[in-house]
Amino acid sequence: MKSNRMHLKYFQKSLFIFLVFTTLGFMEVQGAKSKLTVQDLRTEYKVNPIGLENLSPRLFWKLSSQNTNVLQSAYQIKAAATMADLKSENNLLWNTNKVSSEESIQIPYKGNSLTSGQKVYWQVRVWDANGNISNWSEVASFEMGLLSVSDWKASWIEPDISEDETKPYPSPLLRKEVDLSKEIRSARIYATCHGLYQINLNGKKVGDEFFTPGWTSYHSNLQYQVYDVTAQLKKGKNAIGVILGDGWYRGPLVWQGNKNLYGKKSGLLFQMEVTYTDGSKETIVSDNSWKASTGAILKSEIYDGELYDARLEKEGWDKSNFDDSKWSKCIEKEYDNSILTASVGVPVRITEELKPIQKIITPKGELVFDFGQNMVGWVQFKLQGEKGSKITIQHAEVLDQEGNFYIDNLRVAQQKDQYIFNGEGVEEFQPHFTFHGFRYIKISDYKGEVSLNDITGKVIHSDMDPIGDFECSDTLVNRLQKNIQWGLRGNFLDVPTDCPQRDERLGWTGDAQVFASTACFNMNAAPFYTKWMKDFIVDQKADGSVPWVVPNVVENGGGTGWSDGFGATGWADAAVIIPWTVYQSYGDTQILENQYASMKAWEEYMIKHSGDRYIFDYGFHFGDWLAFAEYMSYKYNAPDYGFAGAHTDKDLIATAYYYYTTGLMQKIAAILGKDEDAKRYESIRPKIKAAFKKEYVTATGRLSSNTQTAYILALSFGIMPDEFKETAAQRLADNINELDHLTTGFLGTPLICQALSENGFSDIAYKLLFNKRYPSWLYPVTMGATTIWERWDGIKPDGSFQDVGMNSFNHYAYGAVGNWLYTQVAGVQIDPEKPGYKHIIIKPQLSDQLTYAKANIESMYGEINSHWQKQEDGSLLLKVTVPANTTASVFVPASTTSGLYVNGKEISKAKIKYTEPSNGYVKVEVGSGNYQFKTTQK
Ligand code: RAM
């Protein structure tokens, strides 16, 4: 993991500093003495970002020390426009002087106001609670984007080429040559487009990002990117070449296959600002002097793939001295630049390469390669072919029962790349503006031999920092964890999608909502969600109703006839739950502020439509989508099963969500100081709870829908009448025991294990986890799944498939059990009162079936570890790491304190705060450091 490497680096560095100072006899130098250091400086979660628009960008740092119980007591930040000014402390933009504060994350910059393109260098030093002071940190930096519309000197340009709307669009090429008269000190490109773009400078791609400018609700928000291209330019002639793809903007999108959803024409907005070594500046912009044509990309669509005819390549088109006299012109167009926004999300990059593990000739005689992993991205090949000959690559997630290539579940998405050779030596190709969800590829139309070495799978996704991992002694559960992570990777492609392969790939809000906390354990998803949530604001209806998908491209319910595509419980609640999750995981209050009006609008919508009945039964709801159904149990378990299917009333679910979301709104309003709102929501909650009791709870505490999901939601959301909590938990447990499996869908599944663990039934949660029979998490694993399936029985025990209408093998929703693996199995929990892991709760739930479990999370404060291991003698070892500037309550599984050791000392002698055992745990309060708790009792 990155963090380990990082730690090693910092360790080596501090060792070096230590040795230098020792040799020089400067042992009294501060910092070296206390070994308190500051590291991993970030701005807006990123390392030295460029192109920010937040006028008070938030700063983060981590403390590191060899001491235990380290808490920051104060910090000092200084910032300057140049490195020299920072070092000499002249002309500082900001000097906080010593600020008494424990805060080391999410500190808003409050120095001199920032201007477009301004670069800021900053450093920080800290004091700990014992008065030790660190050295100044290394210098970090950030740079602003274009902050006002008038900064855009460029014109929008569209290629003046004729296009046939009834056919796929060839990708336009745009070009411009420029003469840069002097030596260059620095250069930036600011760019966006309608569609997708790839910019080449002097024949080389700018940046390592794909799918720029990203997918947003294009009519309201259009992101631009900023690139430092200093190294790619030279004095003299330079050439700019831009390829435009259709992308989400005008390519076919949504299952109805409509194209041109945002506009018919692709276009470019490009501005390059060059600063010469003499300080003078030059700006190169897109305008009608640019030339346009088309080239080898005859089609490149997200669902269908790319058609590339290498014979049509325009050799040298993106280099200088190319003859473009026959090219078309570009036309300047006016578009509203007030919708332009800097990119706050996470760039999509190639993060891994996979080699195929096997070449297969299927029973049908198809040539198939197996990458061993269901992945998202594309295949690059290096092959030779005769001029005009072709290779076709199709992509599939699974093989069928007979072992043949299977693509029926893609619905109409073709996932097909086709390449026509130009016949000149070895040709290397990867598609430009498409991605595929696949484990297998089928190669056809190719005359030559293809070996494993000729092809490479390129894994792409939003390149978030991987921050968490979970592992335990059960290999199938470990594979499940890997599948969750692969599901996360494959479906975090600029927006969180339901699936990456069929003709859908949309930002389904419900799926994202249930998976958000799991995502936040595994990766730093804060900037990713911050970007996506902005589109909730603009796509929400005026009445507060939130769309099924964001960006909302499903017009009028997408032909389902169910509703207009807005306001489904558990889906629309993403507007509140995801910002709350980001706040909990990273201590980020800004996302709460940004989204507050949007959240409130959704809350008010529920209030309005529930009226004084306080029952939310208005409008269409998906309910516990894809819950376990009767006919399946009949067919696959026992003919006389007698189980009527697990249908949970949708209004019961909606009312439970109404209660839960209102509770979050109350907390969020209080955090933001909106006391009136907080009071209002607080006053509504008991009314919803009373109405729920009246409507859905019998006199003996049975719910009107006697299903697992009903009890799970009622317990998890706290809406179960207090007097019936125990009976409800018992009913949930009984129901699972009776059926011997879960029956939950999209809304019940994510919370089932959590609800069981929180109510004293961790043993049953474990039973569900270890179940290998359908329906269960491990059933797909035993069937060879390498990602999370949409359906519990995507592939049935006899090898046949679920309904082709909806059978994705890469749908992360059921992977939301990952939250429980971290919080209960390994036991790392967030304290909701001190979010972002400022205070950590470690409380593992042991299981007879596991000998160890561990999780590590690189939090915004540093690395957190929880690792329990049963010893051969039956005792338990619990190793915990608590990062500097945090504290933790560690619940050590022990029924007595006698024989309980902390770092080799009996706990009573260990100078540590603890309480006597209760409910099987001894609670120990610790500060930062590494701890080993050992029980000698069995
Ligand atoms: C399916 C999507 C998604 C789900 C909706 C209700 O089409 O794949 O997973 O949220 O339906």
CSV table of C-alpha atoms in Angstrom, one decimal, residues 520-895:
chain,number,residue,atom,x,y,z
A,520,CYS,CA,-15.2,5.5,2.1
A,521,PHE,CA,-13.5,2.7,4.1
A,522,ASN,CA,-11.7,1.4,1.0
A,523,MET,CA,-10.8,4.6,-0.8
A,524,ASN,CA,-10.7,8.3,-0.2
A,525,ALA,CA,-13.9,9.1,-2.0
A,526,ALA,CA,-14.4,12.6,-0.6
A,527,PRO,CA,-13.5,14.6,-3.6
A,528,PHE,CA,-15.3,12.1,-5.9
A,529,TYR,CA,-18.6,12.5,-4.1
A,530,THR,CA,-18.1,16.2,-3.7
A,531,LYS,CA,-18.1,16.5,-7.4
A,532,TRP,CA,-21.0,14.2,-8.0
A,533,MET,CA,-23.2,15.8,-5.3
A,534,LYS,CA,-23.0,19.1,-7.1
A,535,ASP,CA,-25.3,17.7,-9.7
A,536,PHE,CA,-27.9,16.7,-7.2
A,537,ILE,CA,-28.4,20.4,-6.6
A,538,VAL,CA,-29.0,21.2,-10.3
A,539,ASP,CA,-30.9,18.1,-11.2
A,540,GLN,CA,-33.3,18.1,-8.3
A,541,LYS,CA,-36.8,19.3,-9.2
A,542,ALA,CA,-38.1,22.6,-7.8
A,543,ASP,CA,-40.3,20.7,-5.5
A,544,GLY,CA,-37.3,19.0,-3.9
A,545,SER,CA,-37.7,15.7,-5.5
A,546,VAL,CA,-34.4,13.9,-6.3
A,547,PRO,CA,-33.9,12.0,-9.6
A,548,TRP,CA,-33.3,8.2,-9.7
A,549,VAL,CA,-30.0,8.9,-11.5
A,550,VAL,CA,-27.6,11.8,-11.4
A,551,PRO,CA,-26.7,13.3,-13.8
A,552,ASN,CA,-30.3,12.9,-14.7
A,553,VAL,CA,-30.6,11.5,-18.2
A,554,VAL,CA,-33.5,9.2,-17.6
A,555,GLU,CA,-36.3,11.2,-19.1
A,556,ASN,CA,-39.7,10.7,-17.6
A,557,GLY,CA,-39.0,7.4,-15.9
A,558,GLY,CA,-37.1,6.0,-18.9
A,559,GLY,CA,-40.2,4.4,-20.4
A,560,THR,CA,-40.9,2.3,-17.3
A,561,GLY,CA,-44.3,4.0,-16.7
A,562,TRP,CA,-43.6,3.9,-13.0
A,563,SER,CA,-43.1,7.6,-12.4
A,564,ASP,CA,-41.4,10.6,-13.8
A,565,GLY,CA,-38.1,9.3,-12.5
A,566,PHE,CA,-37.9,11.2,-9.2
A,567,GLY,CA,-38.5,10.8,-5.5
A,568,ALA,CA,-37.9,7.1,-4.8
A,569,THR,CA,-37.2,6.3,-1.1
A,570,GLY,CA,-33.7,5.1,-0.4
A,571,TRP,CA,-32.6,6.5,-3.8
A,572,ALA,CA,-33.5,10.2,-3.3
A,573,ASP,CA,-32.2,10.0,0.3
A,574,ALA,CA,-28.7,9.8,-1.2
A,575,ALA,CA,-29.0,13.6,-1.3
A,576,VAL,CA,-28.6,13.6,2.5
A,577,ILE,CA,-26.9,10.2,3.3
A,578,ILE,CA,-23.9,10.6,1.1
A,579,PRO,CA,-22.8,14.1,2.3
A,580,TRP,CA,-23.4,12.7,5.9
A,581,THR,CA,-21.2,9.7,5.1
A,582,VAL,CA,-18.4,11.9,3.7
A,583,TYR,CA,-18.7,14.1,6.8
A,584,GLN,CA,-18.4,11.0,9.0
A,585,SER,CA,-15.5,9.5,7.2
A,586,TYR,CA,-13.4,12.6,6.6
A,587,GLY,CA,-14.7,15.2,9.0
A,588,ASP,CA,-15.8,17.3,6.0
A,589,THR,CA,-18.4,19.9,6.9
A,590,GLN,CA,-18.1,21.7,3.7
A,591,ILE,CA,-20.0,19.1,1.8
A,592,LEU,CA,-22.8,19.5,4.3
A,593,GLU,CA,-22.8,23.2,3.7
A,594,ASN,CA,-22.6,22.9,-0.1
A,595,GLN,CA,-25.5,20.4,-0.1
A,596,TYR,CA,-27.6,21.8,2.6
A,597,ALA,CA,-30.2,23.5,0.5
A,598,SER,CA,-30.5,20.4,-1.7
A,599,MET,CA,-30.9,18.1,1.3
A,600,LYS,CA,-33.4,20.4,2.9
A,601,ALA,CA,-35.5,20.5,-0.3
A,602,TRP,CA,-35.7,16.7,-0.3
A,603,GLU,CA,-36.6,16.6,3.4
A,604,GLU,CA,-39.3,19.2,2.9
A,605,TYR,CA,-40.7,17.2,0.0
A,606,MET,CA,-41.1,14.2,2.3
A,607,ILE,CA,-42.6,16.4,5.0
A,608,LYS,CA,-45.1,17.9,2.6
A,609,HIS,CA,-46.2,14.7,1.1
A,610,SER,CA,-46.5,12.9,4.4
A,611,GLY,CA,-48.6,15.6,5.9
A,612,ASP,CA,-49.9,15.2,9.3
A,613,ARG,CA,-50.3,11.5,8.9
A,614,TYR,CA,-46.4,11.3,9.0
A,615,ILE,CA,-46.6,8.3,6.7
A,616,PHE,CA,-44.6,8.7,3.5
A,617,ASP,CA,-46.7,6.8,1.0
A,618,TYR,CA,-46.6,9.3,-1.8
A,619,GLY,CA,-45.3,8.5,-5.3
A,620,PHE,CA,-43.4,5.6,-6.7
A,621,HIS,CA,-40.8,3.6,-4.8
A,622,PHE,CA,-38.5,0.8,-5.8
A,623,GLY,CA,-38.7,-0.5,-2.3
A,624,ASP,CA,-36.4,-3.4,-1.3
A,625,TRP,CA,-35.3,-3.8,-5.0
A,626,LEU,CA,-34.5,-7.3,-6.1
A,627,ALA,CA,-35.3,-8.9,-2.8
A,628,PHE,CA,-35.3,-12.6,-2.6
A,629,ALA,CA,-38.4,-14.0,-4.3
A,630,GLU,CA,-40.6,-17.0,-3.9
A,631,TYR,CA,-40.1,-18.8,-7.2
A,632,MET,CA,-36.4,-18.8,-6.8
A,633,SER,CA,-36.5,-20.5,-3.4
A,634,TYR,CA,-39.0,-23.0,-4.8
A,635,LYS,CA,-36.8,-23.8,-7.7
A,636,TYR,CA,-33.4,-23.9,-6.1
A,637,ASN,CA,-33.9,-24.9,-2.5
A,638,ALA,CA,-36.8,-27.2,-2.0
A,639,PRO,CA,-40.0,-27.8,-3.9
A,640,ASP,CA,-42.1,-27.6,-0.8
A,641,TYR,CA,-40.4,-24.5,0.5
A,642,GLY,CA,-43.7,-22.7,1.2
A,643,PHE,CA,-42.0,-19.3,1.4
A,644,ALA,CA,-44.1,-16.5,0.1
A,645,GLY,CA,-41.3,-14.2,-1.0
A,646,ALA,CA,-39.9,-11.3,0.9
A,647,HIS,CA,-42.0,-8.4,-0.1
A,648,THR,CA,-41.7,-5.4,2.3
A,649,ASP,CA,-44.4,-2.8,2.0
A,650,LYS,CA,-42.9,0.2,0.2
A,651,ASP,CA,-44.6,2.8,2.4
A,652,LEU,CA,-43.2,1.1,5.5
A,653,ILE,CA,-39.7,1.4,4.0
A,654,ALA,CA,-40.4,4.9,2.9
A,655,THR,CA,-41.6,6.0,6.3
A,656,ALA,CA,-38.6,4.4,8.0
A,657,TYR,CA,-36.3,6.3,5.6
A,658,TYR,CA,-38.3,9.5,6.2
A,659,TYR,CA,-37.5,9.1,9.9
A,660,TYR,CA,-33.9,8.3,9.4
A,661,THR,CA,-33.2,11.1,7.0
A,662,THR,CA,-35.1,13.5,9.2
A,663,GLY,CA,-32.8,12.5,12.0
A,664,LEU,CA,-29.7,13.2,9.9
A,665,MET,CA,-31.2,16.5,8.9
A,666,GLN,CA,-31.6,17.4,12.5
A,667,LYS,CA,-28.0,16.6,13.2
A,668,ILE,CA,-26.7,18.4,10.1
A,669,ALA,CA,-28.7,21.5,10.8
A,670,ALA,CA,-27.3,21.5,14.3
A,671,ILE,CA,-23.7,21.1,13.1
A,672,LEU,CA,-24.2,24.0,10.6
A,673,GLY,CA,-25.7,26.2,13.3
A,674,LYS,CA,-29.2,26.2,11.7
A,675,ASP,CA,-30.9,25.8,15.0
A,676,GLU,CA,-34.4,26.6,13.9
A,677,ASP,CA,-34.3,23.8,11.3
A,678,ALA,CA,-32.7,21.5,13.8
A,679,LYS,CA,-35.6,22.1,16.2
A,680,ARG,CA,-38.2,21.7,13.5
A,681,TYR,CA,-36.8,18.3,12.5
A,682,GLU,CA,-36.4,17.3,16.1
A,683,SER,CA,-40.1,18.0,16.7
A,684,ILE,CA,-41.1,16.0,13.6
A,685,ARG,CA,-39.3,12.8,14.5
A,686,PRO,CA,-41.4,11.6,17.4
A,687,LYS,CA,-44.5,12.1,15.2
A,688,ILE,CA,-43.1,9.9,12.5
A,689,LYS,CA,-42.2,7.3,15.0
A,690,ALA,CA,-45.7,7.3,16.6
A,691,ALA,CA,-47.3,7.2,13.2
A,692,PHE,CA,-45.1,4.2,12.2
A,693,LYS,CA,-46.1,2.4,15.4
A,694,LYS,CA,-49.7,3.0,14.7
A,695,GLU,CA,-49.6,2.0,11.1
A,696,TYR,CA,-47.1,-0.9,11.0
A,697,VAL,CA,-46.6,-2.3,14.4
A,698,THR,CA,-49.0,-4.8,16.0
A,699,ALA,CA,-49.8,-4.8,19.7
A,700,THR,CA,-47.2,-7.5,20.3
A,701,GLY,CA,-44.5,-5.9,18.2
A,702,ARG,CA,-44.8,-7.6,14.9
A,703,LEU,CA,-44.4,-5.5,11.8
A,704,SER,CA,-47.1,-5.5,9.2
A,705,SER,CA,-44.5,-6.7,6.7
A,706,ASN,CA,-43.1,-9.6,8.6
A,707,THR,CA,-39.8,-9.5,6.6
A,708,GLN,CA,-36.2,-9.3,7.4
A,709,THR,CA,-35.9,-5.9,5.6
A,710,ALA,CA,-38.8,-4.5,7.6
A,711,TYR,CA,-37.1,-5.4,10.9
A,712,ILE,CA,-33.7,-4.4,9.7
A,713,LEU,CA,-34.7,-0.9,8.7
A,714,ALA,CA,-36.9,-0.4,11.8
A,715,LEU,CA,-34.0,-1.4,14.1
A,716,SER,CA,-31.2,0.3,12.2
A,717,PHE,CA,-33.1,3.6,11.8
A,718,GLY,CA,-34.3,3.6,15.4
A,719,ILE,CA,-38.0,3.8,14.4
A,720,MET,CA,-39.0,0.5,16.1
A,721,PRO,CA,-40.9,1.4,19.3
A,722,ASP,CA,-38.3,1.1,22.1
A,723,GLU,CA,-40.4,-1.5,24.0
A,724,PHE,CA,-40.3,-3.8,21.0
A,725,LYS,CA,-36.7,-3.5,20.0
A,726,GLU,CA,-35.8,-6.8,21.5
A,727,THR,CA,-38.7,-8.7,20.1
A,728,ALA,CA,-37.9,-7.2,16.7
A,729,ALA,CA,-34.3,-8.3,16.8
A,730,GLN,CA,-35.5,-11.7,17.9
A,731,ARG,CA,-38.0,-11.9,15.0
A,732,LEU,CA,-35.3,-11.0,12.6
A,733,ALA,CA,-33.0,-13.6,14.0
A,734,ASP,CA,-35.9,-16.2,14.0
A,735,ASN,CA,-36.8,-15.4,10.4
A,736,ILE,CA,-33.2,-15.9,9.3
A,737,ASN,CA,-32.8,-19.1,11.3
A,738,GLU,CA,-36.1,-20.5,9.9
A,739,LEU,CA,-35.2,-19.8,6.3
A,740,ASP,CA,-31.5,-20.3,6.8
A,741,HIS,CA,-30.7,-17.4,4.5
A,742,LEU,CA,-31.2,-13.8,3.9
A,743,THR,CA,-34.2,-12.6,1.9
A,744,THR,CA,-33.2,-8.9,1.5
A,745,GLY,CA,-32.8,-6.7,-1.6
A,746,PHE,CA,-31.0,-3.4,-2.2
A,747,LEU,CA,-32.2,-1.6,0.9
A,748,GLY,CA,-32.2,-4.4,3.5
A,749,THR,CA,-29.0,-6.2,2.5
A,750,PRO,CA,-26.6,-3.3,3.3
A,751,LEU,CA,-27.8,-3.1,6.9
A,752,ILE,CA,-28.6,-6.7,7.8
A,753,CYS,CA,-25.4,-7.8,9.4
A,754,GLN,CA,-25.0,-4.4,11.1
A,755,ALA,CA,-28.6,-4.7,12.5
A,756,LEU,CA,-27.8,-8.2,13.8
A,757,SER,CA,-24.5,-7.2,15.4
A,758,GLU,CA,-25.9,-4.1,17.0
A,759,ASN,CA,-28.7,-6.2,18.6
A,760,GLY,CA,-26.7,-9.0,20.0
A,761,PHE,CA,-26.9,-11.4,17.1
A,762,SER,CA,-23.4,-11.3,15.6
A,763,ASP,CA,-23.4,-15.1,15.5
A,764,ILE,CA,-26.3,-14.9,13.0
A,765,ALA,CA,-24.6,-12.2,11.0
A,766,TYR,CA,-21.6,-14.5,10.7
A,767,LYS,CA,-23.8,-17.3,9.7
A,768,LEU,CA,-25.1,-15.2,6.9
A,769,LEU,CA,-21.5,-14.2,5.9
A,770,PHE,CA,-20.3,-17.8,5.8
A,771,ASN,CA,-23.4,-19.1,4.0
A,772,LYS,CA,-22.2,-20.5,0.6
A,773,ARG,CA,-25.6,-21.5,-0.7
A,774,TYR,CA,-27.7,-19.1,-2.7
A,775,PRO,CA,-28.8,-16.5,-1.6
A,776,SER,CA,-25.6,-15.3,0.1
A,777,TRP,CA,-22.5,-13.2,-0.4
A,778,LEU,CA,-20.3,-16.2,-0.8
A,779,TYR,CA,-22.5,-18.1,-3.2
A,780,PRO,CA,-21.2,-16.0,-6.1
A,781,VAL,CA,-17.7,-16.4,-4.8
A,782,THR,CA,-18.0,-20.2,-4.9
A,783,MET,CA,-19.3,-19.7,-8.5
A,784,GLY,CA,-16.0,-18.0,-9.4
A,785,ALA,CA,-17.2,-14.3,-9.1
A,786,THR,CA,-14.5,-11.7,-9.1
A,787,THR,CA,-16.9,-8.8,-8.6
A,788,ILE,CA,-20.2,-8.3,-6.8
A,789,TRP,CA,-23.3,-9.4,-8.8
A,790,GLU,CA,-26.5,-7.5,-9.2
A,791,ARG,CA,-28.6,-10.6,-8.5
A,792,TRP,CA,-28.1,-13.1,-5.7
A,793,ASP,CA,-28.3,-15.8,-8.5
A,794,GLY,CA,-26.8,-14.1,-11.5
A,795,ILE,CA,-25.5,-17.5,-12.4
A,796,LYS,CA,-27.7,-20.3,-11.0
A,797,PRO,CA,-26.4,-23.4,-9.3
A,798,ASP,CA,-27.0,-25.3,-12.6
A,799,GLY,CA,-24.9,-22.7,-14.5
A,800,SER,CA,-27.9,-21.1,-16.2
A,801,PHE,CA,-28.4,-17.3,-15.9
A,802,GLN,CA,-30.8,-14.9,-14.4
A,803,ASP,CA,-33.1,-12.9,-16.6
A,804,VAL,CA,-31.0,-11.1,-19.3
A,805,GLY,CA,-33.0,-8.0,-18.8
A,806,MET,CA,-31.1,-7.3,-15.6
A,807,ASN,CA,-28.1,-9.4,-14.9
A,808,SER,CA,-25.0,-7.4,-14.3
A,809,PHE,CA,-22.0,-9.2,-12.8
A,810,ASN,CA,-20.5,-5.9,-11.6
A,811,HIS,CA,-23.0,-4.1,-9.4
A,812,TYR,CA,-21.7,-2.9,-6.1
A,813,ALA,CA,-24.9,-2.6,-4.1
A,814,TYR,CA,-24.7,-6.0,-2.3
A,815,GLY,CA,-21.0,-5.2,-1.6
A,816,ALA,CA,-22.3,-2.8,1.0
A,817,VAL,CA,-21.6,-5.6,3.5
A,818,GLY,CA,-18.1,-4.3,3.4
A,819,ASN,CA,-19.0,-1.7,6.0
A,820,TRP,CA,-19.8,-4.5,8.4
A,821,LEU,CA,-16.4,-6.2,7.7
A,822,TYR,CA,-14.6,-3.1,8.7
A,823,THR,CA,-16.8,-2.0,11.6
A,824,GLN,CA,-17.7,-5.3,13.3
A,825,VAL,CA,-15.4,-8.1,12.1
A,826,ALA,CA,-12.3,-6.0,12.3
A,827,GLY,CA,-14.0,-3.5,14.6
A,828,VAL,CA,-12.9,-0.1,13.4
A,829,GLN,CA,-15.7,2.4,13.9
A,830,ILE,CA,-16.2,6.1,13.5
A,831,ASP,CA,-17.3,8.0,16.5
A,832,PRO,CA,-20.2,10.1,15.1
A,833,GLU,CA,-19.5,12.8,17.6
A,834,LYS,CA,-15.9,13.1,16.6
A,835,PRO,CA,-16.0,12.3,12.9
A,836,GLY,CA,-13.2,11.7,10.5
A,837,TYR,CA,-11.6,9.4,13.1
A,838,LYS,CA,-10.6,12.2,15.5
A,839,HIS,CA,-11.8,9.7,18.0
A,840,ILE,CA,-11.8,6.0,17.0
A,841,ILE,CA,-13.8,3.1,18.4
A,842,ILE,CA,-12.2,-0.3,18.1
A,843,LYS,CA,-14.7,-3.0,18.9
A,844,PRO,CA,-14.3,-6.3,17.1
A,845,GLN,CA,-16.9,-9.0,17.1
A,846,LEU,CA,-15.1,-12.4,17.2
A,847,SER,CA,-16.3,-15.4,15.5
A,848,ASP,CA,-15.7,-19.1,16.0
A,849,GLN,CA,-15.1,-19.5,12.3
A,850,LEU,CA,-12.2,-17.0,12.2
A,851,THR,CA,-8.8,-17.2,13.8
A,852,TYR,CA,-7.9,-13.6,12.8
A,853,ALA,CA,-9.3,-10.5,11.2
A,854,LYS,CA,-7.6,-7.2,10.5
A,855,ALA,CA,-8.3,-3.8,8.9
A,856,ASN,CA,-6.1,-0.9,8.2
A,857,ILE,CA,-7.3,2.5,7.2
A,858,GLU,CA,-5.2,5.4,6.2
A,859,SER,CA,-7.4,8.1,7.7
A,860,MET,CA,-6.8,11.8,7.3
A,861,TYR,CA,-4.8,11.6,10.5
A,862,GLY,CA,-2.7,8.6,9.6
A,863,GLU,CA,-2.9,4.9,9.7
A,864,ILE,CA,-5.4,3.1,11.9
A,865,ASN,CA,-5.0,-0.6,12.5
A,866,SER,CA,-7.1,-3.2,14.2
A,867,HIS,CA,-5.8,-6.8,14.1
A,868,TRP,CA,-7.1,-9.6,16.3
A,869,GLN,CA,-5.6,-13.0,16.4
A,870,LYS,CA,-6.5,-16.0,18.4
A,871,GLN,CA,-3.5,-17.7,19.8
A,872,GLU,CA,-2.9,-21.4,19.8
A,873,ASP,CA,-3.4,-21.5,23.6
A,874,GLY,CA,-6.9,-20.1,23.1
A,875,SER,CA,-6.0,-16.6,24.3
A,876,LEU,CA,-6.5,-13.5,22.1
A,877,LEU,CA,-4.0,-10.9,20.8
A,878,LEU,CA,-5.4,-7.6,19.7
A,879,LYS,CA,-3.0,-5.2,18.0
A,880,VAL,CA,-4.1,-1.6,17.6
A,881,THR,CA,-2.5,1.4,16.0
A,882,VAL,CA,-3.9,4.8,16.8
A,883,PRO,CA,-2.6,7.7,14.7
A,884,ALA,CA,-1.1,10.9,16.2
A,885,ASN,CA,-3.6,13.6,17.0
A,886,THR,CA,-6.4,11.1,17.6
A,887,THR,CA,-7.7,9.1,20.6
A,888,ALA,CA,-9.4,5.7,20.7
A,889,SER,CA,-11.7,3.7,22.8
A,890,VAL,CA,-10.6,0.1,22.4
A,891,PHE,CA,-13.1,-2.5,23.4
A,892,VAL,CA,-10.9,-5.6,24.2
A,893,PRO,CA,-13.0,-8.8,24.0
A,894,ALA,CA,-12.4,-10.1,27.5
A,895,SER,CA,-14.7,-11.1,30.3
